[in-house]
Tab-separated table of C-alpha atoms in Angstrom:
chain	number	residue	atom	x	y	z
A	189	MET	CA	-74.323	44.982	40.895
A	190	ALA	CA	-71.514	45.171	43.439
A	191	GLU	CA	-69.233	47.855	44.474
A	192	LYS	CA	-65.822	48.855	43.053
A	193	ILE	CA	-63.165	50.154	43.752
A	194	ASN	CA	-61.689	53.438	41.965
A	195	SER	CA	-58.014	53.472	40.870
A	196	GLU	CA	-57.094	56.249	43.089
A	197	THR	CA	-57.959	54.611	45.726
A	198	LEU	CA	-56.012	51.394	44.626
A	199	GLN	CA	-53.088	53.370	43.715
A	200	VAL	CA	-52.982	54.807	47.053
A	201	THR	CA	-53.216	51.713	48.555
A	202	SER	CA	-49.767	50.513	46.577
A	203	PHE	CA	-48.428	52.998	47.524
A	204	ASP	CA	-48.675	52.645	51.261
A	205	ILE	CA	-47.610	48.974	50.756
A	206	ILE	CA	-44.452	49.874	49.036
A	207	PHE	CA	-43.577	53.155	51.391
A	208	HIS	CA	-44.223	50.755	54.297
A	209	SER	CA	-42.213	48.253	53.154
A	210	GLY	CA	-39.006	50.631	51.817
A	211	ASN	CA	-39.063	51.918	55.029
A	212	ALA	CA	-38.760	48.171	56.722
A	213	ARG	CA	-36.145	47.333	54.343
A	214	THR	CA	-33.961	49.989	55.336
A	215	LEU	CA	-34.301	49.750	58.970
A	216	ILE	CA	-33.369	45.708	57.850
A	217	HIS	CA	-30.085	46.961	56.471
A	218	GLU	CA	-29.592	48.985	59.160
A	219	ALA	CA	-30.046	46.651	61.414
A	220	PHE	CA	-27.338	44.612	59.333
A	221	ARG	CA	-24.781	47.325	60.032
A	222	SER	CA	-25.695	46.967	63.223
A	223	MET	CA	-24.754	43.042	63.873
A	224	ARG	CA	-21.747	43.761	62.139
A	225	LYS	CA	-20.948	46.080	64.820
A	226	GLU	CA	-22.033	43.909	67.319
A	227	MET	CA	-24.588	46.688	68.411
A	228	PHE	CA	-27.494	44.247	69.365
A	229	GLU	CA	-29.671	46.606	71.496
A	230	GLU	CA	-29.697	48.675	68.528
A	231	VAL	CA	-30.360	45.720	65.912
A	232	GLU	CA	-33.104	44.828	67.990
A	233	GLU	CA	-34.395	47.948	67.734
A	234	LYS	CA	-34.083	48.385	64.319
A	235	LEU	CA	-35.746	44.942	63.883
A	236	ARG	CA	-38.926	45.819	66.106
A	237	GLN	CA	-39.589	48.842	64.235
A	238	ALA	CA	-39.446	46.885	60.664
A	239	ASN	CA	-42.111	44.387	61.535
A	240	GLU	CA	-43.894	47.065	62.888
A	241	GLU	CA	-43.413	48.808	59.055
A	242	ILE	CA	-44.534	45.423	57.796
A	243	LEU	CA	-47.368	45.330	59.734
A	244	HIS	CA	-48.542	48.284	58.941
A	245	ALA	CA	-47.994	47.279	55.153
A	246	HIS	CA	-50.196	43.783	55.804
A	247	GLN	CA	-52.772	45.869	56.946
A	248	SER	CA	-53.470	47.823	53.600
A	249	GLN	CA	-52.944	44.769	51.881
A	250	THR	CA	-55.342	43.096	54.492
A	251	GLN	CA	-58.524	45.649	54.159
A	252	LEU	CA	-58.341	45.432	50.383
A	253	LEU	CA	-58.422	41.681	50.974
A	254	LYS	CA	-61.493	42.034	53.374
A	255	GLU	CA	-63.544	44.591	50.544
A	256	TYR	CA	-62.850	41.743	47.780
A	257	ALA	CA	-64.277	39.145	50.168
A	258	SER	CA	-66.891	41.098	50.192
A	259	GLY	CA	-68.215	41.673	47.338
A	260	THR	CA	-66.212	44.953	46.393
A	261	LYS	CA	-64.186	44.189	42.400
A	262	ILE	CA	-60.764	45.143	42.224
A	263	GLU	CA	-59.247	45.676	39.272
A	264	MET	CA	-55.796	44.534	39.410
A	265	GLU	CA	-53.364	47.052	38.109
A	266	ILE	CA	-49.365	46.440	37.826
A	267	ILE	CA	-48.677	48.833	40.710
A	268	MET	CA	-51.030	46.971	42.764
A	269	VAL	CA	-48.314	43.374	41.262
A	270	HIS	CA	-45.375	45.728	42.086
A	271	ALA	CA	-46.375	46.603	45.734
A	272	GLN	CA	-47.434	42.568	46.621
A	273	ASP	CA	-44.074	42.287	46.221
A	274	HIS	CA	-42.751	44.171	48.537
A	275	PRO	CA	-44.309	42.923	51.357
A	276	MET	CA	-43.328	39.292	50.365
A	277	THR	CA	-39.707	39.829	49.882
A	278	THR	CA	-39.244	42.138	52.920
A	279	MET	CA	-40.414	39.591	55.326
A	280	THR	CA	-38.505	37.186	54.119
A	281	LEU	CA	-35.625	39.831	54.731
A	282	LEU	CA	-36.838	40.170	58.176
A	283	GLU	CA	-36.633	36.243	59.173
A	284	VAL	CA	-33.071	35.771	57.666
A	285	ALA	CA	-32.286	39.344	59.572
A	286	GLN	CA	-33.789	37.901	63.009
A	287	GLU	CA	-31.738	34.342	62.577
A	288	MET	CA	-28.463	36.154	61.278
A	289	ASN	CA	-28.797	37.785	64.460
A	290	TYR	CA	-29.087	35.455	66.778
A	291	LEU	CA	-26.383	33.492	64.800
A	292	TYR	CA	-24.275	36.794	65.272
A	293	GLN	CA	-25.143	37.552	69.045
A	294	LYS	CA	-24.884	33.534	69.720
A	295	ASN	CA	-20.730	33.476	68.111
A	296	LYS	CA	-20.116	37.198	69.777
């Protein structure tokens, strides 16, 4: 019989993903404010920190995928579905912010 991830573990992992994605999103919005002020060194640092936060969220996702791939049963909960949206939208926002930073600096 396959091992199963318990509900509490799944919830903790979900909140870890949401937490780090939220931190990244906040940093990205701080970077946008810095772009408008042409504080480009600060922008670079905020985007670097945001990327680190996204990587942390992604590591939590990857751990679940590894467990699933090794045969561990994972019963999906609504919080996990919600959590999966966060890093995806935040990664997209980071890509947009990086492109906007480039354009801001190019047009300076």
